[in-house]
Amino acid sequence: MDIEQFRKAGYQAIDRICEYYYSLQDKPVQSQVEPGYLRKALPDAPPDVGEDFQEIADDYQKLIIPGLTHWQHPSFFAYFPTGCTYEGILGELYATSTANPGFNWSASPACTELEAVVMDWAAKLLGLDAAFYNASEVGGGVIQTSASDSALTTVVVARSRYQRASPEVSTQQLVIYCTTQTHSLGKKAGLVLGIPVRALEVTSEDRYGLRGETLRRALEEDTARGLRPFILIATVGTTSSGGVDYLEELGPVVAEYPSLWVHVDAAWAGVALACPEFRETCQLEAINKYGDSVCVNFHKWGLTNFDNSCLWVRDRTDLINALDITPEFLRTKHGDAGTVIDYRNWHLGFGRRFRSLKFWFVLRSHGVQGFQDYIRRTIRMNDKFIALLRSSLLFKLVTAPFLALTVFRLVPPASSLPLSVSSPPQPDADSDADAETEIETETETDSATAPLSEPQLNALNRAFYARVCARPDIMLTQTDLLGTFCIRLAVGAARTSEKHMQAAFDLLTEEAQATLKEWDWTGAGVNGVKEVNGINDVKEVNGINGVEAVNGVKVMIMNGVNGVNGVHADEVDEPDEARDL
């Protein structure tokens, strides 16, 4: 391809991208292909002679787009959002047009310097303390690939700092702290590094956030056993429930253990710090006071195309001491003088993409006000959905909504059930069910709650979710909160409007009613359903593994407690044991 052919193909590519977004709402949210579809459509070896690029571009339209799940679709409510803006697309195009690995300042000064500047811009947007600015020359920010990479890097750095200060402590004594609601990144860091992970217990009463006394008790127990916890991965906005660890309580406890690193994973919710009214909810003051490192993924709720995970550290020396390896061929005048940042020493890899360019485009194009408007609008969309849920006799909240995330389940009123369905046993007065009941009471109507046991409700909701998951016109994800099977709805697609929230609610109501109609009430849901409108692949829906597939569509399971992300509650898991989870 020569320059003019590139120009022509580029025009066509932009046109087709525009047509994709014009027609996006009319596409199914989830890909409708079967596993292995692409291998069947492609030859088993590359061509001997180069092909015409028009054919290649046409095959992208014909073969690749049908296999995409459309994360920017206005009816995509699964997982968390993935940012994608036209400014970001163009930033990626420009960045890849001048490809360079950007490992040193001298490799391309603009790449390093722009990253240092935009990371300070982002820190100021979120209200982070000046100690985290690159301009401070003490702390600083770096763009990583994902929150998992940010966490793994941070664990490596925290381990290095701890072992330098306490060389007598063996690696076998080290322990990573997270909670039963922490993202799988905590467990994965332990697997990669061969370090045990202790997942501290949280409760529904505390809205799945870690309390200070729980941390204190764990530290005292482990220290007495000769173990050395060296990092706590705290979360602001957990994946399953939007839970927030109580940093204002955890901080004073950590102060008694100054060698304990506090990493704040605010991958999703952190962008809400752009809005002053959410800073208290997201504990900005405690983050600034107690956090050694903070991660916010602007490629989630931050309008920036993947990948763009922002990691800030309070002391860059910890990063460099842990990760700096400088052979002779990497030495430079400015690097030796310490007058520039060499970002190869700020992450686990060596080369790095020019991610800061798209981030710069997005920050400049939207501005602070644009970010704030977007965050507030998506939260308003979620508020609309919450209001619809609360007006319904069929659904109840499982936990209090947080920002743009709602967790709910189908709980039919007693009046809709056959008279033969018996009432479940009442929970103990001191059980976690009390907290959930309190939350559900806020959403109740005058109708009585369905007389179903917790296993029966879980079975019913698995069947309900299976129906929803089989539909092409919406996408949500499931989770488990302390044994309660529930459904998550996260708003974040830039094109989502109130009409899409109404449509989502109407669709869920339709499927809930169909589930109740087809449910096997003779077994009170214990054995699930034999067939639901042709869906006959529902296996032991009240079991741990639940629904495996629906009409060939794999059901997305976000494993919960015990264990959420495979982490067993409040115990130290050895690496070999963890591999078996």
Coordinates of C-alpha atoms in Angstrom, one line a residue:
M1 CA 0.0 0.0 0.0
D2 CA 1.4 3.4 -1.0
I3 CA 0.5 6.8 0.5
E4 CA -2.4 7.4 -1.9
Q5 CA -3.8 4.0 -1.4
F6 CA -3.6 4.5 2.3
R7 CA -5.4 7.9 1.9
K8 CA -8.2 6.2 0.0
A9 CA -8.5 3.2 2.4
G10 CA -8.4 5.7 5.3
Y11 CA -11.3 7.7 4.0
Q12 CA -13.3 4.5 3.6
A13 CA -12.4 3.3 7.1
I14 CA -13.6 6.5 8.6
D15 CA -16.8 6.4 6.6
R16 CA -17.5 2.8 7.7
I17 CA -16.7 3.6 11.4
C18 CA -19.3 6.4 11.1
E19 CA -21.8 4.1 9.5
Y20 CA -21.2 1.6 12.3
Y21 CA -22.1 4.2 15.0
Y22 CA -25.1 5.4 13.0
S23 CA -26.5 1.8 12.9
L24 CA -25.2 0.7 16.4
Q25 CA -28.6 0.9 18.1
D26 CA -30.1 -1.4 15.5
K27 CA -27.5 -4.1 16.1
P28 CA -27.8 -6.9 18.7
V29 CA -25.9 -6.0 21.8
Q30 CA -24.3 -9.5 22.1
S31 CA -22.7 -11.3 19.2
Q32 CA -24.9 -14.0 17.9
V33 CA -22.1 -16.2 16.5
E34 CA -21.2 -19.7 17.7
P35 CA -17.8 -20.7 19.2
G36 CA -15.3 -21.5 16.4
Y37 CA -17.2 -19.5 13.7
L38 CA -14.2 -17.5 12.6
R39 CA -11.8 -20.5 12.2
K40 CA -14.3 -22.1 9.9
A41 CA -14.5 -18.9 7.8
L42 CA -10.7 -18.3 7.5
P43 CA -8.0 -20.3 5.8
D44 CA -5.7 -22.3 8.0
A45 CA -2.5 -20.5 6.8
P46 CA -1.6 -16.9 5.6
P47 CA -1.8 -16.3 1.9
D48 CA 1.4 -16.9 -0.2
V49 CA 0.8 -13.7 -2.1
G50 CA -0.5 -10.5 -0.6
E51 CA -4.2 -9.8 -1.1
D52 CA -5.9 -6.6 -2.2
F53 CA -6.6 -4.4 0.8
Q54 CA -10.2 -3.8 -0.3
E55 CA -10.9 -7.5 0.2
I56 CA -9.3 -7.4 3.6
A57 CA -11.4 -4.4 4.6
D58 CA -14.6 -6.0 3.3
D59 CA -13.8 -9.2 5.3
Y60 CA -13.6 -7.0 8.4
Q61 CA -17.2 -6.0 7.8
K62 CA -18.3 -9.4 6.9
L63 CA -16.5 -11.6 9.4
I64 CA -15.3 -9.5 12.3
I65 CA -18.1 -7.1 13.1
P66 CA -20.7 -10.0 13.5
G67 CA -18.4 -11.5 16.1
L68 CA -18.2 -8.3 18.2
T69 CA -20.1 -7.6 21.4
H70 CA -21.0 -3.9 21.2
W71 CA -19.8 -2.4 24.4
Q72 CA -20.9 1.1 23.3
H73 CA -24.4 0.0 22.5
P74 CA -27.0 2.1 24.5
S75 CA -28.4 -1.2 25.9
F76 CA -25.1 -2.5 27.1
F77 CA -25.4 -2.6 30.9
A78 CA -23.0 -5.5 31.7
Y79 CA -19.7 -5.4 33.7
F80 CA -18.7 -1.8 33.7
P81 CA -18.7 0.6 30.6
T82 CA -15.7 0.8 28.2
G83 CA -15.1 4.3 27.1
C84 CA -14.9 5.1 23.4
T85 CA -15.1 8.6 21.9
Y86 CA -14.3 9.9 18.4
E87 CA -11.5 12.0 19.9
G88 CA -10.0 8.9 21.4
I89 CA -10.3 7.0 18.1
L90 CA -8.4 9.8 16.3
G91 CA -5.9 9.9 19.1
E92 CA -5.2 6.2 18.6
L93 CA -4.9 6.7 14.9
Y94 CA -2.3 9.5 15.3
A95 CA -0.4 7.5 18.0
T96 CA -0.1 4.4 15.9
S97 CA 0.9 6.4 12.8
T98 CA 4.2 7.3 14.5
A99 CA 4.9 4.0 16.3
N100 CA 7.6 4.1 18.9
P101 CA 8.2 2.0 22.1
G102 CA 8.5 5.1 24.4
F103 CA 10.5 3.4 27.1
N104 CA 12.9 6.3 27.7
W105 CA 12.5 10.0 27.5
S106 CA 15.0 10.0 24.7
A107 CA 13.0 7.3 22.8
S108 CA 10.5 10.1 22.0
P109 CA 10.4 13.1 24.4
A110 CA 6.9 14.1 23.5
C111 CA 5.5 10.7 24.6
T112 CA 7.0 10.9 28.1
E113 CA 6.3 14.6 28.7
L114 CA 2.7 14.5 27.5
E115 CA 2.0 11.5 29.8
A116 CA 3.5 13.4 32.7
V117 CA 1.4 16.4 32.0
V118 CA -2.0 14.6 31.3
M119 CA -1.5 12.5 34.4
D120 CA -1.3 15.7 36.4
W121 CA -4.3 17.1 34.6
A122 CA -6.3 14.0 35.5
A123 CA -5.1 14.1 39.1
K124 CA -6.4 17.7 39.3
L125 CA -9.7 16.8 37.6
L126 CA -10.2 14.1 40.3
G127 CA -9.1 16.3 43.2
L128 CA -6.1 14.2 44.2
D129 CA -3.5 15.7 46.5
A130 CA -0.6 17.5 45.0
A131 CA 1.7 14.8 46.4
F132 CA 0.5 12.6 43.5
Y133 CA 1.5 15.1 40.8
N134 CA 4.4 14.4 38.5
A135 CA 5.2 18.1 38.9
S136 CA 5.9 17.5 42.6
E137 CA 9.0 15.4 41.6
V138 CA 8.2 13.2 44.6
G139 CA 5.1 11.3 43.7
G140 CA 3.6 11.0 40.2
G141 CA 1.3 9.2 37.7
V142 CA 1.8 6.7 35.0
I143 CA -0.6 5.1 32.5
Q144 CA -0.8 1.3 32.8
T145 CA -2.7 -1.2 30.7
S146 CA -5.4 -2.2 33.2
A147 CA -6.3 -2.0 36.9
S148 CA -4.9 -5.5 37.2
D149 CA -1.5 -4.4 35.9
S150 CA -1.7 -1.4 38.2
A151 CA -2.4 -3.6 41.2
L152 CA 0.3 -6.1 40.3
T153 CA 2.8 -3.3 39.8
T154 CA 1.9 -1.9 43.2
V155 CA 2.2 -5.2 45.0
V156 CA 5.7 -5.7 43.5
V157 CA 6.6 -2.2 44.7
A158 CA 5.1 -2.6 48.1
R159 CA 6.9 -6.0 48.5
S160 CA 10.2 -4.4 47.5
R161 CA 9.7 -1.5 50.0
Y162 CA 8.9 -3.9 52.8
Q163 CA 11.8 -6.2 52.2
R164 CA 14.3 -3.4 52.0
A165 CA 13.1 -2.1 55.4
S166 CA 12.9 -5.6 56.9
P167 CA 15.4 -7.9 55.1
E168 CA 15.1 -10.5 57.8
V169 CA 11.5 -11.2 56.8
S170 CA 11.2 -14.1 54.3
T171 CA 8.9 -14.0 51.3
Q172 CA 7.0 -17.0 52.8
Q173 CA 5.9 -14.7 55.7
L174 CA 4.4 -12.1 53.4
V175 CA 0.6 -11.7 53.0
I176 CA -1.6 -9.6 50.7
Y177 CA -4.8 -8.2 52.1
C178 CA -8.0 -7.7 50.1
T179 CA -11.6 -8.4 50.9
T180 CA -14.2 -11.0 49.7
Q181 CA -15.5 -8.3 47.4
T182 CA -12.1 -7.2 45.9
H183 CA -11.8 -7.7 42.1
S184 CA -9.9 -10.8 41.0
L185 CA -6.8 -8.6 40.5
G186 CA -5.9 -9.1 44.2
K187 CA -6.0 -12.9 43.9
K188 CA -4.2 -12.8 40.6
A189 CA -1.3 -10.7 42.0
G190 CA -0.9 -13.4 44.7
L191 CA -0.8 -16.1 42.0
V192 CA 1.7 -14.4 39.9
L193 CA 4.0 -13.5 42.8
G194 CA 3.5 -16.7 44.8
I195 CA 2.3 -14.7 47.8
P196 CA -0.7 -15.9 50.0
V197 CA -3.8 -13.7 49.8
R198 CA -6.1 -13.2 52.8
A199 CA -9.6 -12.0 51.8
L200 CA -11.1 -10.2 54.8
E201 CA -14.8 -10.7 55.5
V202 CA -17.3 -8.0 54.8
T203 CA -21.1 -7.9 55.5
S204 CA -24.2 -6.8 53.7
E205 CA -24.9 -4.7 56.8
D206 CA -21.8 -2.6 56.0
R207 CA -22.8 -2.6 52.3
Y208 CA -19.9 -4.9 51.5
G209 CA -17.2 -2.4 52.7
L210 CA -14.2 -3.3 54.9
R211 CA -14.4 -1.9 58.4
G212 CA -11.4 -0.8 60.5
E213 CA -12.0 -3.3 63.3
T214 CA -12.0 -6.2 60.8
L215 CA -8.6 -5.0 59.5
R216 CA -7.2 -4.5 63.0
R217 CA -8.3 -8.0 64.1
A218 CA -6.7 -9.6 61.0
L219 CA -3.4 -7.7 61.5
E220 CA -3.2 -8.8 65.1
E221 CA -4.0 -12.4 64.3
D222 CA -1.5 -12.6 61.4
T223 CA 1.3 -10.8 63.3
A224 CA 0.9 -13.2 66.2
R225 CA 1.3 -16.1 63.8
G226 CA 4.5 -14.7 62.4
L227 CA 3.0 -13.5 59.1
R228 CA 3.7 -10.1 57.7
P229 CA 0.8 -8.3 55.8
F230 CA 2.5 -5.7 53.6
I231 CA -0.2 -4.4 51.4
L232 CA -3.9 -3.7 51.6
I233 CA -5.9 -3.5 48.4
A234 CA -8.9 -1.3 49.3
T235 CA -11.7 -0.6 46.9
V236 CA -13.9 2.3 46.1
G237 CA -16.7 0.8 44.0
T238 CA -16.5 -3.0 44.0
T239 CA -17.5 -4.8 40.9
S240 CA -20.3 -6.9 42.4
S241 CA -22.0 -4.3 44.5
G242 CA -20.3 -0.9 44.3
G243 CA -19.1 -1.4 47.8
V244 CA -16.7 1.1 49.3
D245 CA -14.1 0.1 51.9
Y246 CA -14.2 2.4 54.9
L247 CA -10.9 4.2 54.3
E248 CA -11.5 6.8 57.1
E249 CA -11.5 3.8 59.5
L250 CA -8.8 1.8 57.8
G251 CA -6.4 4.7 57.8
P252 CA -5.9 5.1 61.6
V253 CA -5.4 1.3 61.8
V254 CA -2.8 1.4 59.1
A255 CA -1.0 4.2 60.9
E256 CA -0.2 1.7 63.6
Y257 CA 1.4 -0.5 61.0
P258 CA 3.5 2.0 58.9
S259 CA 5.0 -0.7 56.7
L260 CA 1.5 -1.6 55.3
W261 CA 1.0 -0.2 51.9
V262 CA -2.5 1.0 51.0
H263 CA -3.5 0.7 47.4
V264 CA -6.9 2.2 46.5
D265 CA -8.5 0.5 43.5
A266 CA -11.0 3.0 42.2
A267 CA -10.9 1.7 38.7
W268 CA -14.6 2.3 37.9
A269 CA -15.9 4.7 40.6
G270 CA -12.9 6.9 40.7
V271 CA -13.9 9.0 37.7
A272 CA -16.9 10.2 39.7
L273 CA -14.4 12.2 41.8
A274 CA -14.5 14.7 38.9
C275 CA -17.9 15.8 40.4
P276 CA -17.4 17.6 43.8
E277 CA -20.8 16.2 45.0
F278 CA -19.5 12.6 44.9
R279 CA -16.1 13.2 46.5
E280 CA -17.3 12.6 50.1
T281 CA -19.1 9.4 49.0
C282 CA -16.0 8.2 47.2
Q283 CA -13.8 9.1 50.2
L284 CA -11.5 11.5 48.5
E285 CA -10.2 13.0 51.7
A286 CA -9.2 9.6 53.1
I287 CA -7.6 8.6 49.7
N288 CA -5.5 11.7 49.8
K289 CA -4.6 11.2 53.5
Y290 CA -3.9 7.4 53.6
G291 CA -3.4 6.1 50.1
D292 CA 0.1 5.1 49.0
S293 CA -1.2 4.5 45.5
V294 CA -4.5 5.1 43.6
C295 CA -5.8 3.5 40.4
V296 CA -8.6 5.0 38.2
N297 CA -9.4 3.5 34.8
F298 CA -10.4 6.3 32.4
H299 CA -11.0 3.6 29.8
K300 CA -14.0 2.5 31.9
W301 CA -16.2 5.5 32.9
G302 CA -13.8 8.2 31.7
L303 CA -14.6 8.6 28.0
T304 CA -11.2 7.3 26.9
N305 CA -10.6 4.4 24.6
F306 CA -9.0 1.2 26.1
D307 CA -6.4 1.0 27.4
N308 CA -5.9 3.9 29.8
S309 CA -5.5 2.8 33.4
C310 CA -4.1 5.7 35.5
L311 CA -1.9 4.8 38.5
W312 CA -0.6 7.4 40.9
V313 CA 2.0 6.8 43.7
R314 CA 2.8 9.0 46.6
D315 CA 6.5 8.3 46.3
R316 CA 8.0 7.6 42.9
T317 CA 11.3 6.4 44.6
D318 CA 9.5 3.3 45.7
L319 CA 8.6 2.5 42.0
I320 CA 12.1 3.2 40.7
N321 CA 13.9 1.3 43.5
A322 CA 11.7 -1.8 42.8
L323 CA 11.7 -1.7 38.9
D324 CA 14.9 0.1 37.7
I325 CA 17.3 -2.1 35.7
T326 CA 19.6 0.0 33.5
P327 CA 22.1 -1.8 31.4
E328 CA 24.6 0.3 29.5
F329 CA 22.7 0.4 26.3
L330 CA 19.8 2.2 28.1
R331 CA 21.9 4.8 29.8
T332 CA 21.3 8.4 28.6
K333 CA 22.6 11.8 29.7
H334 CA 19.3 13.0 31.0
G335 CA 18.4 9.7 32.6
D336 CA 21.7 9.5 34.5
A337 CA 21.2 13.1 35.6
G338 CA 17.7 12.3 36.9
T339 CA 16.3 15.3 35.0
V340 CA 13.6 13.3 33.1
I341 CA 11.2 10.5 33.8
D342 CA 12.0 7.1 32.2
Y343 CA 8.7 5.4 32.3
R344 CA 10.2 1.9 31.7
N345 CA 11.0 2.1 35.5
W346 CA 7.4 2.8 36.4
H347 CA 5.7 -0.4 35.1
L348 CA 6.5 -4.1 34.7
G349 CA 7.1 -4.1 31.0
F350 CA 9.7 -2.3 28.9
G351 CA 8.2 -0.7 25.8
R352 CA 4.9 1.1 26.1
R353 CA 2.2 2.6 23.8
F354 CA 1.7 6.3 23.3
R355 CA -1.6 6.2 25.3
S356 CA -1.3 9.8 26.6
L357 CA -2.1 11.2 23.1
K358 CA -5.7 9.9 23.0
F359 CA -6.1 10.9 26.7
W360 CA -4.9 14.4 25.8
F361 CA -7.4 14.6 23.0
V362 CA -10.2 13.5 25.2
L363 CA -9.4 15.8 28.2
R364 CA -9.1 18.8 25.9
S365 CA -12.2 18.1 23.9
H366 CA -14.5 17.4 26.8
G367 CA -12.9 19.6 29.5
V368 CA -13.8 19.3 33.2
Q369 CA -17.4 20.3 32.5
G370 CA -17.8 17.7 29.8
F371 CA -16.6 15.0 32.2
Q372 CA -18.9 16.2 34.9
D373 CA -21.9 16.4 32.6
Y374 CA -21.3 12.8 31.4
I375 CA -20.9 11.4 34.9
R376 CA -24.0 13.2 36.2
R377 CA -26.1 12.1 33.2
T378 CA -25.3 8.4 33.5
I379 CA -26.1 8.6 37.2
R380 CA -29.4 10.2 36.3
M381 CA -30.1 7.3 33.9
N382 CA -29.5 4.9 36.7
D383 CA -31.7 6.9 39.0
K384 CA -34.4 6.5 36.4
F385 CA -34.0 2.8 36.5
I386 CA -34.0 2.7 40.3
A387 CA -37.3 4.6 40.3
L388 CA -38.8 2.1 37.9
L389 CA -37.6 -0.8 40.0
R390 CA -39.1 0.7 43.1
S391 CA -42.5 1.1 41.4
S392 CA -42.6 -2.6 40.5
L393 CA -44.1 -5.4 42.5
L394 CA -41.6 -7.8 40.9
F395 CA -38.1 -6.5 41.8
K396 CA -36.2 -5.6 44.8
L397 CA -32.8 -4.0 45.4
V398 CA -30.2 -6.4 46.9
T399 CA -28.0 -3.5 48.2
A400 CA -28.2 0.2 48.0
P401 CA -27.4 1.6 44.5
F402 CA -24.1 3.3 44.1
L403 CA -23.5 6.0 41.5
A404 CA -24.4 4.3 38.2
L405 CA -24.6 0.7 39.4
T406 CA -27.8 -1.1 40.6
V407 CA -27.9 -4.7 41.9
F408 CA -31.4 -6.2 42.1
R409 CA -33.3 -9.5 41.8
L410 CA -36.7 -10.9 41.0
V411 CA -38.8 -11.2 44.2
P412 CA -42.4 -11.9 43.3
P413 CA -45.2 -10.8 45.6
A414 CA -47.1 -13.5 47.4
S415 CA -50.2 -12.7 45.5
S416 CA -48.6 -13.9 42.3
L417 CA -47.6 -17.3 43.6
P418 CA -49.7 -20.6 43.8
L419 CA -51.3 -21.2 47.2
S420 CA -49.3 -24.4 47.5
V421 CA -46.0 -22.6 47.8
S422 CA -45.0 -22.8 51.5
S423 CA -43.4 -20.0 53.4
P424 CA -39.6 -20.2 54.0
P425 CA -38.1 -20.4 57.4
Q426 CA -37.4 -17.1 59.0
P427 CA -33.7 -16.0 59.2
D428 CA -32.0 -15.7 62.6
A429 CA -32.2 -12.2 64.1
D430 CA -28.4 -11.7 63.9
S431 CA -28.0 -13.0 60.3
D432 CA -26.9 -11.0 57.3
A433 CA -30.5 -11.3 56.0
D434 CA -31.5 -8.5 58.4
A435 CA -29.4 -6.0 56.5
E436 CA -30.8 -7.1 53.2
T437 CA -34.3 -7.0 54.5
E438 CA -33.8 -3.4 55.6
I439 CA -32.7 -2.5 52.1
E440 CA -35.5 -4.3 50.5
T441 CA -38.0 -2.7 52.8
E442 CA -37.1 0.7 51.2
T443 CA -38.3 -0.6 47.9
E444 CA -41.4 -2.6 49.0
T445 CA -44.9 -1.9 48.0
D446 CA -48.0 -2.8 50.0
S447 CA -47.8 -6.4 48.6
A448 CA -46.3 -9.1 50.8
T449 CA -42.9 -10.4 49.9
A450 CA -42.8 -13.7 48.1
P451 CA -42.9 -16.7 50.5
L452 CA -39.8 -18.3 49.0
S453 CA -36.7 -19.6 50.7
E454 CA -33.3 -18.1 49.7
P455 CA -32.3 -21.2 47.6
Q456 CA -35.7 -21.0 45.9
L457 CA -35.2 -17.3 45.1
N458 CA -31.7 -18.0 43.9
A459 CA -33.0 -20.7 41.6
L460 CA -35.8 -18.5 40.3
N461 CA -33.4 -15.7 39.6
R462 CA -31.0 -18.0 37.8
A463 CA -33.8 -19.0 35.5
F464 CA -34.8 -15.3 35.1
Y465 CA -31.2 -14.3 34.3
A466 CA -31.0 -17.1 31.8
R467 CA -33.9 -15.7 29.8
V468 CA -32.5 -12.2 29.9
C469 CA -29.0 -13.4 28.9
A470 CA -30.5 -15.3 25.9
R471 CA -31.9 -12.0 24.4
P472 CA -29.8 -10.2 21.8
D473 CA -31.2 -6.7 22.6
I474 CA -29.7 -6.2 26.1
M475 CA -26.7 -7.3 28.1
L476 CA -26.3 -7.5 31.9
T477 CA -24.2 -9.6 34.2
Q478 CA -24.9 -11.7 37.2
T479 CA -23.1 -11.9 40.6
D480 CA -23.4 -13.4 44.0
L481 CA -23.4 -11.4 47.2
L482 CA -22.9 -13.6 50.3
G483 CA -25.0 -16.4 48.8
T484 CA -27.6 -14.2 47.2
F485 CA -27.7 -14.6 43.4
C486 CA -28.5 -11.2 41.8
I487 CA -28.3 -9.2 38.6
R488 CA -26.1 -6.1 38.0
L489 CA -27.0 -3.2 35.8
A490 CA -24.3 -0.6 35.2
V491 CA -25.0 2.5 33.1
G492 CA -22.2 4.1 31.2
A493 CA -22.5 4.0 27.5
A494 CA -22.4 7.5 26.1
R495 CA -25.5 6.9 23.9
T496 CA -27.8 5.6 26.6
S497 CA -30.8 7.7 27.2
E498 CA -34.0 7.5 29.4
K499 CA -35.8 5.7 26.6
H500 CA -33.2 2.9 26.8
M501 CA -33.6 2.7 30.6
Q502 CA -37.4 2.4 30.2
A503 CA -36.9 -0.2 27.5
A504 CA -34.6 -2.2 29.8
F505 CA -37.1 -2.1 32.6
D506 CA -39.9 -3.2 30.2
L507 CA -37.8 -6.0 28.9
L508 CA -36.9 -7.2 32.4
T509 CA -40.5 -7.1 33.4
E510 CA -41.5 -9.1 30.4
E511 CA -38.9 -11.8 31.1
A512 CA -39.7 -11.8 34.8
Q513 CA -43.4 -12.4 34.1
A514 CA -42.5 -15.2 31.6
T515 CA -40.2 -16.8 34.1
L516 CA -42.9 -16.9 36.8
K517 CA -45.4 -18.3 34.3
E518 CA -43.1 -21.1 33.2
W519 CA -41.6 -21.8 36.6
D520 CA -42.0 -25.3 38.0
W521 CA -44.0 -24.4 41.1
T522 CA -44.6 -28.1 41.9
G523 CA -41.1 -28.3 43.1
A524 CA -41.1 -24.8 44.5
G525 CA -38.1 -24.1 42.3
V526 CA -35.8 -26.5 44.0
N527 CA -35.1 -28.4 40.8
G528 CA -35.5 -25.4 38.5
V529 CA -37.4 -25.6 35.2
K530 CA -37.5 -28.3 32.6
E531 CA -37.9 -25.8 29.8
V532 CA -38.5 -22.1 29.5
N533 CA -39.7 -21.0 26.1
G534 CA -37.4 -23.4 24.4
I535 CA -34.5 -22.8 26.8
N536 CA -33.7 -26.3 27.8
D537 CA -30.1 -26.1 28.9
V538 CA -30.7 -24.8 32.4
K539 CA -28.8 -27.1 34.8
E540 CA -29.4 -27.3 38.5
V541 CA -30.2 -23.6 38.7
N542 CA -30.1 -23.5 42.5
G543 CA -26.6 -25.0 42.4
I544 CA -23.2 -23.4 42.7
N545 CA -22.4 -23.5 39.0
G546 CA -25.9 -22.5 38.0
V547 CA -26.7 -21.9 34.3
E548 CA -24.0 -22.9 31.9
A549 CA -25.4 -22.1 28.6
V550 CA -28.6 -20.8 27.0
N551 CA -29.3 -21.6 23.4
G552 CA -25.6 -21.8 22.8
V553 CA -24.9 -18.4 24.5
K554 CA -22.5 -18.8 27.4
V555 CA -23.8 -17.2 30.6
M556 CA -21.4 -14.8 32.2
I557 CA -20.8 -15.8 35.8
M558 CA -19.1 -13.4 38.1
N559 CA -18.3 -15.7 41.0
G560 CA -19.3 -14.5 44.3
V561 CA -18.6 -15.0 48.0
N562 CA -17.7 -17.6 49.1
G563 CA -15.9 -17.1 46.9
V564 CA -16.1 -13.9 45.0
N565 CA -13.4 -14.2 42.3
G566 CA -12.5 -17.5 43.8
V567 CA -11.4 -16.0 47.1
H568 CA -12.5 -17.9 50.2
A569 CA -13.6 -15.6 53.0
D570 CA -11.3 -14.5 55.7
E571 CA -8.5 -17.1 55.3
V572 CA -5.0 -17.2 54.0
D573 CA -4.8 -19.1 50.7
E574 CA -1.5 -20.6 49.6
P575 CA -0.6 -20.1 46.0
D576 CA -0.9 -23.8 45.1
E577 CA -4.3 -24.0 46.6
A578 CA -5.3 -20.8 44.8
R579 CA -4.4 -22.4 41.5
D580 CA -7.0 -25.1 42.1
L581 CA -9.9 -22.6 42.6

